[in-house]
Tab-separated table of N, CA, C and O in Angstrom:
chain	number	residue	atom	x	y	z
K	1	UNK	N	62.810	197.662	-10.284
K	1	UNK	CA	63.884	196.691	-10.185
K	1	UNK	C	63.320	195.424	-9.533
K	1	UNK	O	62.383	195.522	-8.741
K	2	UNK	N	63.797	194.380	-9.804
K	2	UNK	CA	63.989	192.826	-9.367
K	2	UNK	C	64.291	192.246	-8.801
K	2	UNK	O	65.489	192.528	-8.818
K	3	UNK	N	64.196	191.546	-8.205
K	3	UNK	CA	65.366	190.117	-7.970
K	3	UNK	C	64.260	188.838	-8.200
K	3	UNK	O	63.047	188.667	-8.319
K	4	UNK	N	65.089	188.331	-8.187
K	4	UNK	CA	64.836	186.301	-8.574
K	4	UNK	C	65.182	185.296	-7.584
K	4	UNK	O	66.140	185.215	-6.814
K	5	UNK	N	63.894	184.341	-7.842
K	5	UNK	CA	64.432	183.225	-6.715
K	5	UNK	C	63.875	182.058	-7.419
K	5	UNK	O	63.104	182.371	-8.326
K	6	UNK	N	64.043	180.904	-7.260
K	6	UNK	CA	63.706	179.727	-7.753
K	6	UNK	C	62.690	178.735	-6.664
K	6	UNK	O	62.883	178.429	-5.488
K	7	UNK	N	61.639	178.422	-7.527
K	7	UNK	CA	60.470	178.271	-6.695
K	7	UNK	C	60.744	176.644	-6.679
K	7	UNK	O	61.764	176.021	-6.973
K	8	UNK	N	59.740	176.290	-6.329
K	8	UNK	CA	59.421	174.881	-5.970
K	8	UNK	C	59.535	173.878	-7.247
K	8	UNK	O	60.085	172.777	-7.231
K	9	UNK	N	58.882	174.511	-8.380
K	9	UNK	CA	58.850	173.998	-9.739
K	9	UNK	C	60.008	174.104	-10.117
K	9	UNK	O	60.392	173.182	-10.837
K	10	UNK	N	61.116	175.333	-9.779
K	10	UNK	CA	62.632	175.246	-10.225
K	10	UNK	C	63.237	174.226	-9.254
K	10	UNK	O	64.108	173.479	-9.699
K	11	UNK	N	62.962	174.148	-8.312
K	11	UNK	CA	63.790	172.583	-7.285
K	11	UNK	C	63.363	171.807	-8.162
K	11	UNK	O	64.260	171.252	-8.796
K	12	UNK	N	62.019	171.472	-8.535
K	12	UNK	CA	61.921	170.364	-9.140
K	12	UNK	C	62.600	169.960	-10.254
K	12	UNK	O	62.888	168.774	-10.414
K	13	UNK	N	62.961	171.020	-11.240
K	13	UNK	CA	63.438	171.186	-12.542
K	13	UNK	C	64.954	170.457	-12.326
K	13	UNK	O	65.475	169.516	-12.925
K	14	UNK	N	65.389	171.226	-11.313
K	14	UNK	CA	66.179	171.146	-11.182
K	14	UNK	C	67.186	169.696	-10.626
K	14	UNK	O	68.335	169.312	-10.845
K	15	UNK	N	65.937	169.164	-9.753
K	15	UNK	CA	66.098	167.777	-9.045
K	15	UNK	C	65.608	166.808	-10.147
K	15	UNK	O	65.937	165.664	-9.835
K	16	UNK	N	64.940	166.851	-11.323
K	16	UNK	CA	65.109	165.936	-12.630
K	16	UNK	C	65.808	165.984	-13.289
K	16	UNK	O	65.680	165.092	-14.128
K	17	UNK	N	67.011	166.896	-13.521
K	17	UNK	CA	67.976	167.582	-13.851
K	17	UNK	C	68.581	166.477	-13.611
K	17	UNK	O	68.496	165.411	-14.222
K	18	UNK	N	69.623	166.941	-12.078
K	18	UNK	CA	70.762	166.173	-11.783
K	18	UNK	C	70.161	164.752	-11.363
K	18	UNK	O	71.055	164.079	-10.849
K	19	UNK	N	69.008	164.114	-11.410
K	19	UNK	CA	68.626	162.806	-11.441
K	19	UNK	C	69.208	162.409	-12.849
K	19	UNK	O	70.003	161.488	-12.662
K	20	UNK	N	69.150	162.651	-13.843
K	20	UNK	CA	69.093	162.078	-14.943
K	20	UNK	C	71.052	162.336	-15.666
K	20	UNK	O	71.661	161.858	-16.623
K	21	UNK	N	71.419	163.360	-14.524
K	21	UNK	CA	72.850	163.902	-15.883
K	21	UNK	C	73.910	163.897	-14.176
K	21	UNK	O	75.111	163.645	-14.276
K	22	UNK	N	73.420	164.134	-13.031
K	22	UNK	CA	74.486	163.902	-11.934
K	22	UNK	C	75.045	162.234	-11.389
K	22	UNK	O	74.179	161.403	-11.115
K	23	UNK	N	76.395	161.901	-11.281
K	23	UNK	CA	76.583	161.101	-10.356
K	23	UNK	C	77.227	161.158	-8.875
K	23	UNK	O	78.163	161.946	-8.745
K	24	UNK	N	76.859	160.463	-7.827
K	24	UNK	CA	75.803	159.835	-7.591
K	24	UNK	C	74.113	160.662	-7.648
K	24	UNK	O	73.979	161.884	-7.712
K	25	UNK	N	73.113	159.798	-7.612
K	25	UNK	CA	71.683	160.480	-7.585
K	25	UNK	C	70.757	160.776	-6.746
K	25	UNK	O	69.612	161.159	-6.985
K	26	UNK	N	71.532	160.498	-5.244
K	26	UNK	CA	70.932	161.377	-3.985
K	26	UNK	C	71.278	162.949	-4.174
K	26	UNK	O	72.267	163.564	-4.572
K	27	UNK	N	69.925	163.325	-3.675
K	27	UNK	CA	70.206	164.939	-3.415
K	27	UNK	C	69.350	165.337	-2.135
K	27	UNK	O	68.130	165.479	-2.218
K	28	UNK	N	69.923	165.479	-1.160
K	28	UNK	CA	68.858	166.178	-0.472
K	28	UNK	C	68.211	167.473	-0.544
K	28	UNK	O	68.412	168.373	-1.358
K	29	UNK	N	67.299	167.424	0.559
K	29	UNK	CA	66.895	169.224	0.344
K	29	UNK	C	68.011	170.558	0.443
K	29	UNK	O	68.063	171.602	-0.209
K	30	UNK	N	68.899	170.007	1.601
K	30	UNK	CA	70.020	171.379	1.345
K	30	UNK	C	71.026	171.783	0.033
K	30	UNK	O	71.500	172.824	-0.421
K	31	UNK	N	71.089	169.603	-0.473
K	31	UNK	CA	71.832	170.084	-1.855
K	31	UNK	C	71.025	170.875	-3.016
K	31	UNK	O	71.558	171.612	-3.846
K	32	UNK	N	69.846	170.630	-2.936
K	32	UNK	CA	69.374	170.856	-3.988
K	32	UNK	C	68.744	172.478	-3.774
K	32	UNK	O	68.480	173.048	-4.833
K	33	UNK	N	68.553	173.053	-2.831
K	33	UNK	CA	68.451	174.534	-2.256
K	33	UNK	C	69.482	175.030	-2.968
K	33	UNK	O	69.206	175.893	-3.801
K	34	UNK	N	71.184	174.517	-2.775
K	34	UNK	CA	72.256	174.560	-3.218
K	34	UNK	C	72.540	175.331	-4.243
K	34	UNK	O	73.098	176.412	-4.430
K	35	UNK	N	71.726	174.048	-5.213
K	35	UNK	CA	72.121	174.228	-6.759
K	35	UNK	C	71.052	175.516	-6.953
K	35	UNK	O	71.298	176.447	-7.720
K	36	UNK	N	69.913	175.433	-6.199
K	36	UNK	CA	69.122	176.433	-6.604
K	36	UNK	C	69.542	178.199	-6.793
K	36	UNK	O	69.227	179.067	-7.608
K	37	UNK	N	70.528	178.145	-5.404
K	37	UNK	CA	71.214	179.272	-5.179
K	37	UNK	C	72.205	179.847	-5.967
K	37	UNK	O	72.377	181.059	-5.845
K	38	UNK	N	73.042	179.082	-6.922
K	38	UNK	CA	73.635	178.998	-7.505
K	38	UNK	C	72.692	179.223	-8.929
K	38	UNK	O	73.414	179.305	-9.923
K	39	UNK	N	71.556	179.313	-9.156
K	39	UNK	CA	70.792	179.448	-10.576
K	39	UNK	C	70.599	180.912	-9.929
K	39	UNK	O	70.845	181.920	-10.592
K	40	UNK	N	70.139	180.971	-8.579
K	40	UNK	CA	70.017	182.213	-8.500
K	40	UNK	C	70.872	183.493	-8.085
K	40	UNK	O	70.403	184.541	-7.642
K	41	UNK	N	72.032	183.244	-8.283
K	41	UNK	CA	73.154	183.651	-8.399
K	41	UNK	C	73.763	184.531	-9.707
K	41	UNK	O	74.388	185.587	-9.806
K	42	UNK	N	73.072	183.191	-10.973
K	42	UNK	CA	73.402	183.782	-12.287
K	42	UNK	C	72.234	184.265	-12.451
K	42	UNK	O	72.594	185.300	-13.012
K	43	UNK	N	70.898	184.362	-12.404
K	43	UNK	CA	69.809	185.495	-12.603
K	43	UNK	C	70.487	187.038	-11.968
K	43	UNK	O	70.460	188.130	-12.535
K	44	UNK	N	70.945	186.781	-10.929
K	44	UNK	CA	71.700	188.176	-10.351
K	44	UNK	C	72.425	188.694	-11.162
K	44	UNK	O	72.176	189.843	-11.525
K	45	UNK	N	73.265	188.159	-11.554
K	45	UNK	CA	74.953	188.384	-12.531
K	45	UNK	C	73.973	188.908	-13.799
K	45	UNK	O	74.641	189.604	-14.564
K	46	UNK	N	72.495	188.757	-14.254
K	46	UNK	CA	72.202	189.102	-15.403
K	46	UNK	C	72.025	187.874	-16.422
K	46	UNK	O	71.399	188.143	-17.448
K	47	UNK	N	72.457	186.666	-16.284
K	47	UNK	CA	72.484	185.141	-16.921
K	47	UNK	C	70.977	184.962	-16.749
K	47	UNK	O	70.077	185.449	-16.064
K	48	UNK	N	71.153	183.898	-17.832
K	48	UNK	CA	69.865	182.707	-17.272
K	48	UNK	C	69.815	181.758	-15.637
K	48	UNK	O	70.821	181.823	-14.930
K	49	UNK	N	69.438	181.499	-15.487
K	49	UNK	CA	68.981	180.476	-14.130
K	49	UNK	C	69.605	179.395	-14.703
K	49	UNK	O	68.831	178.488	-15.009
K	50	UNK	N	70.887	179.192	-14.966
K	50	UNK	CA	71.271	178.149	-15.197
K	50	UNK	C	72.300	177.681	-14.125
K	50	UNK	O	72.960	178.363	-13.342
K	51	UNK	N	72.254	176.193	-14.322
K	51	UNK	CA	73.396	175.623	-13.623
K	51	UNK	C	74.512	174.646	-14.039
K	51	UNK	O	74.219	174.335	-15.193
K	52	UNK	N	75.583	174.038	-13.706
K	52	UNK	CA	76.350	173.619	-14.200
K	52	UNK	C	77.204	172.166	-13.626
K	52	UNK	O	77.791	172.286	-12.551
K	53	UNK	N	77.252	171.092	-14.194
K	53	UNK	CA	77.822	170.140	-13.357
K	53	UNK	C	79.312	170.175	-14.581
K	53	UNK	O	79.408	170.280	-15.804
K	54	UNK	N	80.257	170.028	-13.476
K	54	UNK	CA	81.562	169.299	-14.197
K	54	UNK	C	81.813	168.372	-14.733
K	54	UNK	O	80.983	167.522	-14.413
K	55	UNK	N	82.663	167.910	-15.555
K	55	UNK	CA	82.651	166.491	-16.100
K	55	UNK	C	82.894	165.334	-16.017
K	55	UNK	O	82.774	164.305	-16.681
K	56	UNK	N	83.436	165.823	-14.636
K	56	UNK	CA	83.791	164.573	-13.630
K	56	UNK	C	82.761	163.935	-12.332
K	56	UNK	O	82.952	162.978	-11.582
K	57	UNK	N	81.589	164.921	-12.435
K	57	UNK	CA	80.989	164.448	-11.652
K	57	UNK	C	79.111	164.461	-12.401
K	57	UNK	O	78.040	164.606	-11.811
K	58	UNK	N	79.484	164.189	-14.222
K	58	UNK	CA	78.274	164.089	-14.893
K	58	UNK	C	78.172	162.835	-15.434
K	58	UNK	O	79.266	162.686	-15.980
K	59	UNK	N	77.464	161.742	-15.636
K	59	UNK	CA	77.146	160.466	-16.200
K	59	UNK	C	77.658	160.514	-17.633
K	59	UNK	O	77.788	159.345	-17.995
K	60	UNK	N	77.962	161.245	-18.485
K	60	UNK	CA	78.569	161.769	-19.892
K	60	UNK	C	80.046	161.492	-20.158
K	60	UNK	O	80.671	160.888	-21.029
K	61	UNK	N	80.492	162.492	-18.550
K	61	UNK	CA	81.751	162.901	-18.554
K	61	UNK	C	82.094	163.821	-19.425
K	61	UNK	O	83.242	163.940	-19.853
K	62	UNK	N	80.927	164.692	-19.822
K	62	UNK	CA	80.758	166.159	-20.236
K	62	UNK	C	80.625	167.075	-19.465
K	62	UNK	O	80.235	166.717	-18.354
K	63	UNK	N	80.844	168.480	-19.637
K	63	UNK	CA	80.040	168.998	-18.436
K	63	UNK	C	78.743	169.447	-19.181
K	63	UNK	O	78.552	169.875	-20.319
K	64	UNK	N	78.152	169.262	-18.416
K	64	UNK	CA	76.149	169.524	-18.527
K	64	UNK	C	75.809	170.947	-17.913
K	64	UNK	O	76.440	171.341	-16.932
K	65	UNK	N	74.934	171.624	-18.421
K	65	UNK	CA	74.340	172.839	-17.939
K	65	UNK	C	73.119	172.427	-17.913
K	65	UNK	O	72.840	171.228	-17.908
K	66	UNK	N	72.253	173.357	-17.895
K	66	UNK	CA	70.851	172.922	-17.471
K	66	UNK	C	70.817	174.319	-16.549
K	66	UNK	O	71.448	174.813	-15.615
K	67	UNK	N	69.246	174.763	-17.734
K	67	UNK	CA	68.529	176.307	-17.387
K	67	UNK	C	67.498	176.250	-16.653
K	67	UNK	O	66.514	176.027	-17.358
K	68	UNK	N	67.199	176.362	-15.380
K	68	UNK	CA	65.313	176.429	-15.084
K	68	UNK	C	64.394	177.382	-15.917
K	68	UNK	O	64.729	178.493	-16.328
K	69	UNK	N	63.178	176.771	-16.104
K	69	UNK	CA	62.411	177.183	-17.270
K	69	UNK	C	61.727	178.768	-16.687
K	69	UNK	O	62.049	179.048	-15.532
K	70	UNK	N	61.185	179.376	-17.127
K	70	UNK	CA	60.430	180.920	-16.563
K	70	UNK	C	59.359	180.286	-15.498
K	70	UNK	O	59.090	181.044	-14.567
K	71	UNK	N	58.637	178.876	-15.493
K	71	UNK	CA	57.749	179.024	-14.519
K	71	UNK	C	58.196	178.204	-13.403
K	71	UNK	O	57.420	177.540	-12.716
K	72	UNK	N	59.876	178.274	-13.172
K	72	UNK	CA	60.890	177.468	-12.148
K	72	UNK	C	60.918	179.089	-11.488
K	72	UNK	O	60.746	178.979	-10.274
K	73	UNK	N	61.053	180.328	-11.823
K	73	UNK	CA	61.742	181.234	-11.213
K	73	UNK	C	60.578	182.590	-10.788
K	73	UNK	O	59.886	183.151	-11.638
K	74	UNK	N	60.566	182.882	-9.525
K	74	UNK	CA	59.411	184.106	-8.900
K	74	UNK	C	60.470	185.231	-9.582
K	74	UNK	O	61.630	185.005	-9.927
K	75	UNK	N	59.866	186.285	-9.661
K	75	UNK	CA	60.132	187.583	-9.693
K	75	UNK	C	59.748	188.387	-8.424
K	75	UNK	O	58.649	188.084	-7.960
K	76	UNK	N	60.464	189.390	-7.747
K	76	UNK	CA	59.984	190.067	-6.614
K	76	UNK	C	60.636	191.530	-6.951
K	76	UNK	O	61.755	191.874	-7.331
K	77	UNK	N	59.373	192.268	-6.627
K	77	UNK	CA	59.871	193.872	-6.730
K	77	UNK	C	60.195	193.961	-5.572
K	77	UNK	O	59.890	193.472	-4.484
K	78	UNK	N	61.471	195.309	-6.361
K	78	UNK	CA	62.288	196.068	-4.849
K	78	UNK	C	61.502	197.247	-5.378
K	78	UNK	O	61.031	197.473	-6.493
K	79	UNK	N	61.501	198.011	-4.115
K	79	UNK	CA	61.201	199.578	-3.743
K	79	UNK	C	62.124	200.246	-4.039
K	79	UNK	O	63.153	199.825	-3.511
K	80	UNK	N	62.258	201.063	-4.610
K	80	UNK	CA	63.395	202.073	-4.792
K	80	UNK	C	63.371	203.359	-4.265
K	80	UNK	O	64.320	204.120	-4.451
């Protein structure tokens, strides 16, 4: 068995992400830990590492998703 976490390359993914599709385009490190937790949230649930902005707070005024890629996310064995 597994679990998932989102590495440095997934912050990053993730922080070009809502640069390009969030308004406003500050993020600090706790927001963006945030969103990370939340990708790794749906790896738990069994989902992709994805995340999700609303449409009220996306440059579109769509809502936007956005997946971190396989080399955004560690794998760690549990002991059973």
């Amino acid at each position: 068995m597994h679990y998932y976490t989102i590495n440095q390359n997934g912050i990053a993914e993730i922080k070009d992400f809502l640069s390009t599709a969030h308004k406003p385009q500050h993020f600090d490190e706790g927001m963006l830990n945030a969103w990370a937790s939340a990708a790794e949230f749906q790896l738990g649930e069994g989902n992709g590492a994805s995340i999700e902005i609303s449409s009220f707070f996306s440059k579109s005024g769509r809502t936007e998703t956005f997946t971190v890629s396989a080399a955004g996310i560690d794998a760690h064995a549990i002991d059973e």
